[in-house]
Coordinates of N, CA, C and O in Angstrom, one line a residue:
M1016 N 19.2 -50.3 119.7 CA 20.3 -50.6 118.8 C 21.1 -49.3 118.7 O 20.6 -48.2 118.5
R1017 N 22.4 -49.4 118.8 CA 23.3 -48.2 118.7 C 24.0 -48.2 117.4 O 24.5 -49.3 116.9
F1018 N 24.1 -47.1 116.7 CA 24.7 -47.0 115.4 C 25.4 -45.6 115.4 O 24.7 -44.6 115.1
S1019 N 26.6 -45.5 115.6 CA 27.4 -44.3 115.6 C 26.7 -43.2 116.4 O 26.4 -42.1 115.9
G1020 N 26.4 -43.5 117.6 CA 25.8 -42.5 118.5 C 24.3 -42.4 118.4 O 23.6 -41.7 119.2
L1021 N 23.7 -43.0 117.3 CA 22.3 -42.9 117.1 C 21.6 -44.1 117.8 O 22.1 -45.2 117.6
I1022 N 20.6 -43.8 118.5 CA 19.9 -44.9 119.1 C 18.5 -45.1 118.4 O 17.8 -44.2 118.2
I1023 N 18.3 -46.4 118.0 CA 17.1 -46.7 117.3 C 16.3 -47.7 118.2 O 16.9 -48.7 118.5
K1024 N 15.2 -47.3 118.6 CA 14.4 -48.2 119.4 C 13.3 -48.8 118.6 O 12.6 -48.2 117.8
R1025 N 13.2 -50.1 118.7 CA 12.2 -50.9 117.9 C 11.3 -51.5 118.9 O 11.7 -52.2 119.8
P1026 N 10.0 -51.3 118.7 CA 9.0 -51.9 119.6 C 9.1 -53.4 119.6 O 9.4 -54.0 118.6
A1027 N 9.0 -54.0 120.8 CA 9.2 -55.5 121.0 C 8.2 -56.2 120.1 O 8.5 -57.3 119.5
H1028 N 6.9 -55.7 119.9 CA 5.9 -56.4 119.2 C 6.3 -56.5 117.7 O 6.0 -57.5 117.0
K1029 N 7.0 -55.5 117.2 CA 7.5 -55.6 115.8 C 8.6 -56.6 115.6 O 8.6 -57.4 114.6
L1030 N 9.5 -56.7 116.6 CA 10.5 -57.7 116.5 C 9.9 -59.1 116.6 O 10.3 -60.0 115.9
L1031 N 9.0 -59.3 117.5 CA 8.4 -60.6 117.7 C 7.6 -61.0 116.5 O 7.6 -62.1 116.1
S1032 N 6.8 -60.1 115.9 CA 6.1 -60.4 114.7 C 7.0 -60.7 113.5 O 6.7 -61.6 112.7
G1033 N 8.1 -60.0 113.4 CA 9.1 -60.4 112.4 C 9.7 -61.7 112.6 O 9.8 -62.5 111.6
F1034 N 10.0 -62.0 113.8 CA 10.6 -63.3 114.1 C 9.6 -64.4 113.9 O 9.9 -65.5 113.3
T1035 N 8.3 -64.2 114.2 CA 7.3 -65.2 114.0 C 7.1 -65.5 112.6 O 6.9 -66.6 112.1
L1036 N 7.0 -64.4 111.7 CA 6.9 -64.6 110.3 C 8.1 -65.4 109.7 O 7.8 -66.3 108.9
L1037 N 9.3 -65.1 110.1 CA 10.4 -65.8 109.7 C 10.3 -67.3 110.1 O 10.6 -68.2 109.3
L1038 N 10.0 -67.6 111.3 CA 9.8 -68.9 111.8 C 8.8 -69.7 111.0 O 9.0 -70.8 110.6
C1039 N 7.7 -69.1 110.7 CA 6.6 -69.7 109.9 C 7.1 -70.0 108.5 O 6.8 -71.1 108.0
M1040 N 7.9 -69.1 107.9 CA 8.4 -69.4 106.6 C 9.3 -70.6 106.5 O 9.4 -71.3 105.6
I1041 N 10.0 -70.8 107.6 CA 11.0 -71.9 107.7 C 10.3 -73.2 108.0 O 10.5 -74.2 107.4
I1042 N 9.3 -73.2 108.9 CA 8.7 -74.4 109.4 C 7.6 -74.9 108.5 O 7.4 -76.1 108.3
T1043 N 6.8 -74.0 107.9 CA 5.6 -74.4 107.1 C 6.0 -75.4 106.0 O 5.3 -76.4 105.9
P1044 N 7.0 -75.2 105.2 CA 7.3 -76.2 104.2 C 7.6 -77.6 104.8 O 7.3 -78.6 104.2
C1045 N 8.2 -77.6 105.9 CA 8.6 -78.9 106.5 C 7.4 -79.6 107.0 O 7.3 -80.8 107.0
L1046 N 6.4 -78.8 107.5 CA 5.2 -79.5 108.1 C 4.2 -80.0 107.0 O 3.6 -81.0 107.1
H1047 N 4.2 -79.3 105.9 CA 3.2 -79.6 104.8 C 3.8 -80.4 103.7 O 3.1 -80.9 102.8
G1048 N 5.1 -80.6 103.7 CA 5.8 -81.3 102.6 C 5.8 -80.5 101.4 O 5.2 -79.4 101.3
D1049 N 6.4 -81.0 100.3 CA 6.4 -80.3 99.1 C 5.7 -81.0 98.0 O 5.7 -82.2 97.9
E1050 N 4.9 -80.3 97.3 CA 4.2 -80.9 96.2 C 5.0 -80.7 94.9 O 5.6 -79.7 94.7
L1051 N 4.9 -81.7 94.0 CA 5.5 -81.6 92.7 C 4.6 -81.1 91.7 O 3.5 -81.7 91.5
K1052 N 4.9 -80.0 91.1 CA 4.1 -79.4 90.0 C 4.2 -80.3 88.8 O 5.2 -81.0 88.5
P1053 N 3.2 -80.3 87.9 CA 3.2 -81.1 86.7 C 4.4 -80.6 85.8 O 4.8 -79.5 85.9
F1054 N 5.0 -81.6 85.1 CA 6.1 -81.3 84.2 C 5.7 -80.3 83.1 O 4.7 -80.4 82.5
T1055 N 6.5 -79.2 82.9 CA 6.3 -78.3 81.8 C 7.7 -78.1 81.2 O 8.7 -78.3 81.9
S1056 N 7.7 -77.6 80.0 CA 9.0 -77.3 79.3 C 8.8 -76.1 78.4 O 7.7 -76.0 77.8
D1057 N 9.8 -75.3 78.4 CA 9.8 -74.2 77.4 C 10.7 -74.4 76.3 O 11.2 -73.5 75.6
G1058 N 11.1 -75.7 76.1 CA 12.0 -76.1 75.0 C 13.4 -75.7 75.5 O 13.8 -76.0 76.6
C1059 N 14.2 -75.1 74.6 CA 15.6 -74.8 75.0 C 15.7 -73.4 75.6 O 16.2 -72.5 75.0
S1060 N 15.2 -73.3 76.8 CA 15.1 -72.0 77.5 C 16.1 -71.0 77.1 O 17.3 -71.2 77.2
M1061 N 15.6 -69.9 76.6 CA 16.4 -68.7 76.2 C 17.5 -69.1 75.1 O 18.5 -68.5 75.0
F1062 N 17.2 -70.1 74.3 CA 18.1 -70.6 73.2 C 17.2 -71.1 72.1 O 16.1 -71.7 72.4
P1063 N 17.6 -71.0 70.9 CA 16.8 -71.6 69.8 C 16.6 -73.1 70.0 O 17.5 -73.8 70.5
D1064 N 15.5 -73.6 69.6 CA 15.2 -75.1 69.6 C 15.8 -75.9 68.5 O 15.8 -77.1 68.5
G1065 N 16.4 -75.2 67.5 CA 17.0 -75.8 66.4 C 17.7 -74.8 65.5 O 17.9 -73.6 65.9
S1066 N 18.1 -75.3 64.3 CA 18.9 -74.4 63.4 C 17.9 -73.7 62.4 O 16.7 -73.9 62.5
L1067 N 18.5 -72.9 61.6 CA 17.6 -72.2 60.5 C 17.0 -73.2 59.6 O 15.9 -73.0 59.1
Y1068 N 17.7 -74.4 59.4 CA 17.2 -75.4 58.4 C 16.3 -76.4 59.1 O 15.4 -77.0 58.4
D1069 N 16.4 -76.6 60.4 CA 15.6 -77.6 61.1 C 15.3 -76.9 62.5 O 16.1 -77.0 63.4
N1070 N 14.2 -76.2 62.6 CA 13.9 -75.4 63.8 C 13.6 -76.2 65.0 O 13.4 -75.6 66.1
T1071 N 13.7 -77.5 65.0 CA 13.5 -78.3 66.2 C 14.6 -79.4 66.3 O 14.4 -80.4 67.0
L1072 N 15.7 -79.1 65.7 CA 16.8 -80.1 65.6 C 17.2 -80.7 66.9 O 17.4 -81.9 67.1
W1073 N 17.5 -79.8 67.9 CA 17.9 -80.3 69.2 C 16.8 -80.1 70.3 O 17.1 -80.2 71.5
L1074 N 15.6 -79.9 69.9 CA 14.5 -79.7 70.9 C 14.4 -81.0 71.8 O 14.1 -80.8 73.0
S1075 N 14.5 -82.2 71.2 CA 14.3 -83.4 72.1 C 15.4 -83.5 73.1 O 15.2 -84.0 74.2
C1076 N 16.6 -82.9 72.8 CA 17.7 -82.9 73.8 C 17.3 -82.0 75.0 O 17.5 -82.3 76.1
C1077 N 16.7 -80.8 74.6 CA 16.3 -79.9 75.6 C 15.1 -80.4 76.5 O 15.1 -80.2 77.7
M1078 N 14.2 -81.1 75.8 CA 13.1 -81.7 76.6 C 13.6 -82.7 77.6 O 13.1 -82.7 78.7
A1079 N 14.5 -83.6 77.2 CA 15.1 -84.6 78.1 C 15.8 -83.8 79.3 O 15.7 -84.2 80.5
H1080 N 16.5 -82.8 78.9 CA 17.2 -82.0 79.9 C 16.2 -81.3 80.9 O 16.4 -81.3 82.1
D1081 N 15.1 -80.8 80.3 CA 14.1 -80.1 81.2 C 13.5 -81.1 82.1 O 13.2 -80.8 83.3
L1082 N 13.3 -82.4 81.7 CA 12.7 -83.4 82.5 C 13.6 -83.7 83.8 O 13.1 -83.8 84.9
A1083 N 14.9 -83.7 83.5 CA 15.9 -83.9 84.6 C 15.9 -82.7 85.5 O 15.9 -82.8 86.8
Y1084 N 15.8 -81.5 85.0 CA 15.8 -80.2 85.8 C 14.5 -80.1 86.6 O 14.5 -79.6 87.7
W1085 N 13.4 -80.5 86.0 CA 12.1 -80.5 86.7 C 12.2 -81.3 88.0 O 11.7 -80.9 89.0
Q1086 N 12.7 -82.5 87.9 CA 12.9 -83.4 89.0 C 13.8 -82.9 90.1 O 13.6 -83.1 91.3
G1087 N 15.0 -82.4 89.6 CA 16.0 -82.0 90.5 C 16.8 -83.2 91.1 O 16.7 -84.3 90.5
G1088 N 17.5 -83.0 92.2 CA 18.3 -84.0 92.8 C 19.6 -83.5 93.2 O 19.7 -82.3 93.6
S1089 N 20.6 -84.3 93.2 CA 21.9 -84.0 93.7 C 22.7 -83.1 92.7 O 22.4 -83.0 91.5
Y1090 N 23.8 -82.6 93.2 CA 24.7 -81.8 92.3 C 25.2 -82.7 91.2 O 25.3 -82.3 90.0
E1091 N 25.6 -83.9 91.5 CA 26.1 -84.9 90.5 C 25.1 -85.2 89.4 O 25.4 -85.4 88.3
Q1092 N 23.8 -85.3 89.8 CA 22.7 -85.6 88.9 C 22.6 -84.4 87.9 O 22.3 -84.6 86.7
R1093 N 22.7 -83.2 88.4 CA 22.6 -82.0 87.6 C 23.8 -82.0 86.6 O 23.6 -81.7 85.4
L1094 N 25.0 -82.2 87.1 CA 26.1 -82.2 86.2 C 25.9 -83.3 85.1 O 26.2 -83.0 83.9
A1095 N 25.5 -84.5 85.5 CA 25.2 -85.5 84.5 C 24.2 -85.1 83.4 O 24.3 -85.4 82.2
A1096 N 23.1 -84.5 83.9 CA 22.1 -84.0 83.0 C 22.6 -82.9 82.0 O 22.3 -82.9 80.8
D1097 N 23.5 -82.0 82.5 CA 24.1 -81.0 81.7 C 25.0 -81.6 80.7 O 25.0 -81.2 79.5
I1098 N 25.8 -82.5 81.1 CA 26.8 -83.2 80.2 C 26.0 -84.0 79.1 O 26.3 -84.0 77.9
E1099 N 24.9 -84.6 79.5 CA 24.1 -85.4 78.5 C 23.5 -84.4 77.5 O 23.4 -84.8 76.3
L1100 N 23.1 -83.2 77.9 CA 22.6 -82.2 77.0 C 23.6 -81.9 75.9 O 23.4 -81.9 74.7
K1101 N 24.8 -81.6 76.4 CA 26.0 -81.3 75.5 C 26.2 -82.5 74.5 O 26.4 -82.3 73.3
L1102 N 26.2 -83.7 75.0 CA 26.5 -84.9 74.2 C 25.4 -85.1 73.2 O 25.6 -85.5 72.0
C1103 N 24.1 -84.9 73.6 CA 23.0 -85.0 72.7 C 23.1 -84.1 71.5 O 22.9 -84.5 70.4
V1104 N 23.4 -82.8 71.8 CA 23.5 -81.8 70.8 C 24.7 -82.1 69.9 O 24.7 -82.0 68.6
T1105 N 25.8 -82.6 70.5 CA 27.0 -83.0 69.7 C 26.7 -84.1 68.8 O 27.1 -84.1 67.6
R1106 N 25.9 -85.1 69.2 CA 25.5 -86.3 68.4 C 24.7 -85.8 67.2 O 24.7 -86.5 66.2
L1107 N 24.1 -84.7 67.3 CA 23.3 -84.2 66.2 C 24.2 -83.4 65.2 O 23.6 -82.7 64.3
G1108 N 25.5 -83.3 65.4 CA 26.4 -82.7 64.5 C 26.7 -81.2 64.9 O 27.2 -80.5 64.1
E1109 N 26.4 -80.9 66.1 CA 26.6 -79.5 66.6 C 27.5 -79.4 67.8 O 27.0 -79.0 68.9
P1110 N 28.8 -79.8 67.8 CA 29.6 -79.9 69.0 C 29.9 -78.5 69.6 O 29.9 -78.4 70.8
V1111 N 30.0 -77.5 68.8 CA 30.2 -76.1 69.3 C 29.0 -75.6 70.1 O 29.1 -75.1 71.2
L1112 N 27.8 -75.8 69.5 CA 26.6 -75.5 70.2 C 26.4 -76.3 71.5 O 25.9 -75.8 72.5
G1113 N 26.8 -77.5 71.4 CA 26.7 -78.4 72.6 C 27.5 -77.8 73.7 O 27.1 -77.7 74.9
K1114 N 28.7 -77.3 73.4 CA 29.6 -76.7 74.5 C 29.0 -75.4 74.9 O 29.0 -75.1 76.1
L1115 N 28.4 -74.6 74.0 CA 27.8 -73.4 74.4 C 26.6 -73.6 75.3 O 26.4 -72.9 76.3
M1116 N 25.8 -74.6 75.0 CA 24.6 -74.9 75.8 C 25.0 -75.4 77.1 O 24.4 -75.0 78.2
L1117 N 26.1 -76.2 77.2 CA 26.6 -76.7 78.5 C 27.0 -75.5 79.4 O 26.6 -75.4 80.5
A1118 N 27.7 -74.5 78.8 CA 28.1 -73.3 79.6 C 26.9 -72.6 80.0 O 26.9 -72.1 81.2
G1119 N 25.9 -72.4 79.2 CA 24.7 -71.7 79.6 C 23.9 -72.3 80.7 O 23.5 -71.6 81.7
V1120 N 23.8 -73.6 80.6 CA 23.0 -74.3 81.7 C 23.8 -74.4 83.0 O 23.2 -74.4 84.1
R1121 N 25.1 -74.5 82.9 CA 25.9 -74.5 84.1 C 25.8 -73.1 84.8 O 25.8 -73.1 86.1
L1122 N 25.8 -72.1 84.1 CA 25.7 -70.7 84.7 C 24.3 -70.4 85.1 O 24.1 -69.8 86.2
G1123 N 23.3 -70.7 84.3 CA 21.9 -70.2 84.6 C 21.0 -71.2 85.3 O 19.9 -70.8 85.7
G1124 N 21.4 -72.5 85.5 CA 20.5 -73.5 86.0 C 20.6 -73.8 87.5 O 20.0 -74.7 87.9
S1125 N 21.3 -72.9 88.2 CA 21.4 -73.1 89.6 C 20.1 -73.3 90.4 O 19.2 -72.5 90.1
P1126 N 20.0 -74.2 91.4 CA 18.8 -74.2 92.1 C 18.6 -73.0 93.0 O 17.5 -72.9 93.6
Y1127 N 19.6 -72.2 93.2 CA 19.5 -71.0 94.1 C 19.0 -69.8 93.4 O 18.8 -68.7 94.0
L1128 N 18.7 -69.9 92.1 CA 18.1 -68.7 91.4 C 16.6 -69.0 91.2 O 16.2 -70.1 90.8
P1129 N 15.8 -68.0 91.5 CA 14.3 -68.2 91.4 C 13.8 -68.1 90.0 O 12.9 -67.3 89.6
S1130 N 14.3 -68.9 89.1 CA 13.9 -68.9 87.7 C 13.0 -70.1 87.4 O 12.9 -71.0 88.2
T1131 N 12.3 -70.0 86.3 CA 11.4 -71.1 85.8 C 12.2 -72.3 85.2 O 11.6 -73.3 84.9
F1132 N 13.5 -72.2 85.1 CA 14.3 -73.2 84.5 C 15.4 -73.7 85.4 O 16.4 -74.3 85.0
R1133 N 15.3 -73.4 86.7 CA 16.3 -73.8 87.7 C 16.3 -75.3 87.9 O 15.3 -75.9 87.7
W1134 N 17.4 -75.8 88.5 CA 17.4 -77.2 88.9 C 16.4 -77.5 90.0 O 16.3 -76.8 91.0
G1135 N 15.5 -78.4 89.7 CA 14.4 -78.7 90.6 C 13.2 -77.8 90.5 O 12.5 -77.6 91.5
Y1136 N 13.0 -77.3 89.3 CA 11.9 -76.3 89.2 C 10.5 -76.9 89.4 O 9.5 -76.1 89.5
G1137 N 10.4 -78.2 89.4 CA 9.1 -78.8 89.7 C 8.7 -78.7 91.2 O 7.5 -78.8 91.5
W1138 N 9.6 -78.4 92.0 CA 9.4 -78.2 93.4 C 9.3 -76.8 93.8 O 9.8 -75.9 93.1
S1139 N 8.8 -76.5 95.0 CA 8.7 -75.1 95.5 C 10.2 -74.5 95.6 O 11.1 -75.2 96.0
F1140 N 10.3 -73.2 95.4 CA 11.6 -72.5 95.6 C 11.6 -72.1 97.1 O 10.6 -71.6 97.6
P1141 N 12.7 -72.1 97.8 CA 14.0 -72.6 97.3 C 14.1 -74.1 97.6 O 13.5 -74.7 98.5
R1142 N 14.8 -74.8 96.7 CA 15.2 -76.2 96.9 C 16.6 -76.4 96.5 O 17.0 -76.0 95.4
S1143 N 17.4 -77.0 97.4 CA 18.8 -77.1 97.2 C 19.2 -78.4 96.4 O 18.3 -79.1 96.0
Y1144 N 20.4 -78.7 96.3 CA 20.9 -80.0 95.8 C 20.6 -81.0 96.9 O 21.1 -80.9 98.0
A1145 N 20.0 -82.1 96.5 CA 19.8 -83.2 97.4 C 19.2 -84.4 96.6 O 18.3 -84.2 95.8
P1146 N 19.6 -85.6 96.9 CA 19.0 -86.7 96.2 C 17.5 -86.8 96.6 O 17.1 -86.4 97.7
L1147 N 16.7 -87.2 95.6 CA 15.3 -87.3 95.9 C 15.1 -88.5 96.9 O 15.7 -89.5 96.7
S1148 N 14.2 -88.3 97.8 CA 13.8 -89.3 98.7 C 12.9 -90.4 98.0 O 12.5 -90.1 96.9
Q1149 N 12.7 -91.5 98.6 CA 11.9 -92.5 98.0 C 10.5 -92.0 97.7 O 9.9 -92.2 96.7
A1150 N 9.9 -91.2 98.7 CA 8.6 -90.6 98.5 C 8.6 -89.7 97.3 O 7.6 -89.6 96.6
E1151 N 9.7 -88.9 97.2 CA 9.7 -87.9 96.1 C 9.9 -88.6 94.8 O 9.3 -88.2 93.7
L1152 N 10.6 -89.7 94.7 CA 10.7 -90.5 93.5 C 9.4 -91.1 93.1 O 9.0 -91.1 91.9
V1153 N 8.6 -91.5 94.1 CA 7.2 -92.0 93.8 C 6.4 -90.9 93.2 O 5.6 -91.0 92.2
M1154 N 6.5 -89.6 93.8 CA 5.8 -88.5 93.3 C 6.2 -88.2 91.8 O 5.3 -87.9 91.0
V1155 N 7.5 -88.2 91.5 CA 7.9 -88.0 90.2 C 7.3 -89.0 89.2 O 6.8 -88.7 88.2
R1156 N 7.4 -90.3 89.6 CA 6.9 -91.4 88.8 C 5.4 -91.2 88.5 O 5.0 -91.4 87.4
N1157 N 4.7 -91.0 89.6 CA 3.2 -90.8 89.4 C 2.9 -89.6 88.5 O 2.0 -89.7 87.7
Q1158 N 3.6 -88.5 88.7 CA 3.3 -87.3 87.9 C 3.6 -87.6 86.4 O 2.8 -87.2 85.5
M1159 N 4.7 -88.3 86.2 CA 5.1 -88.6 84.8 C 4.0 -89.6 84.2 O 3.7 -89.4 83.0
L1160 N 3.6 -90.6 84.9 CA 2.6 -91.5 84.4 C 1.3 -90.8 84.1 O 0.7 -91.0 83.1
Q1161 N 0.9 -89.9 85.0 CA -0.3 -89.1 84.7 C -0.2 -88.2 83.5 O -1.2 -88.0 82.8
Q1162 N 1.0 -87.8 83.1 CA 1.2 -87.0 82.0 C 1.6 -87.8 80.7 O 2.0 -87.2 79.7
G1163 N 1.7 -89.1 80.8 CA 2.0 -89.9 79.7 C 3.5 -89.9 79.4 O 3.9 -90.2 78.2
L1164 N 4.3 -89.6 80.3 CA 5.8 -89.6 80.1 C 6.4 -90.9 80.7 O 5.8 -91.6 81.5
T1165 N 7.5 -91.3 80.1 CA 8.2 -92.5 80.6 C 9.0 -92.2 81.9 O 9.9 -91.4 81.8
P1166 N 8.6 -92.8 83.0 CA 9.2 -92.5 84.3 C 10.5 -93.3 84.4 O 10.7 -94.3 83.9
P1167 N 11.4 -92.7 85.3 CA 12.6 -93.5 85.6 C 12.3 -94.5 86.6 O 11.2 -94.6 87.2
S1168 N 13.2 -95.4 86.9 CA 13.0 -96.4 88.0 C 12.9 -95.7 89.3 O 13.3 -94.6 89.4
L1169 N 12.4 -96.3 90.3 CA 12.3 -95.7 91.6 C 13.6 -95.5 92.4 O 13.6 -94.9 93.4
T1170 N 14.7 -96.0 91.8 CA 16.0 -95.7 92.4 C 16.6 -94.4 91.9 O 17.6 -94.0 92.4
G1171 N 15.9 -93.8 91.0 CA 16.4 -92.5 90.4 C 17.4 -92.7 89.3 O 18.0 -91.8 88.8
K1172 N 17.6 -94.0 88.9 CA 18.5 -94.3 87.9 C 17.7 -94.9 86.7 O 16.6 -95.4 86.9
P1173 N 18.2 -94.7 85.5 CA 17.4 -95.2 84.3 C 17.1 -96.7 84.5 O 18.0 -97.5 84.9
D1174 N 15.9 -97.1 84.1 CA 15.6 -98.5 84.1 C 16.0 -99.1 82.7 O 15.4 -98.8 81.7
L1175 N 17.0 -99.9 82.7 CA 17.5 -100.4 81.4 C 16.7 -101.6 80.9 O 16.9 -102.0 79.8
N1176 N 15.7 -102.0 81.7 CA 14.9 -103.1 81.2 C 13.7 -102.7 80.5 O 12.9 -103.5 80.0
Q1177 N 13.5 -101.4 80.3 CA 12.3 -100.9 79.6 C 12.6 -100.8 78.1 O 13.6 -100.6 77.7

């Protein structure tokens, strides 16, 4: 490698081992599939769960939002989950906080950040925006049933008949 007159020689075995490691990191998740971790929630991540008078006032809004974030999915599904969080908090009489929470989750909830509250945090990192496959929807449903949670329909849309 030449760099302003400086020659850096790298042994071939180091280049090959680095390439092999990179290849394994890319291929291994594809070969083994991804496992869905059990649903967890920290409430309103980095935000109070309620007001001074009712310290869990909007906690249920955050829990529903966390459930959507745990599953992950498409960009449109994330946007819908974020807007639903804002609307839920607004319905509780806190429209300004709803807007503030919307801004926070839009900035901090990207699937590309290695955080515990990123979009799709139930799956291994990194995971991008993508609709859940039928097999992944079954995994979500089974995990929710095991945890006593109400699962969505297998189409990824709410089941209005429940």
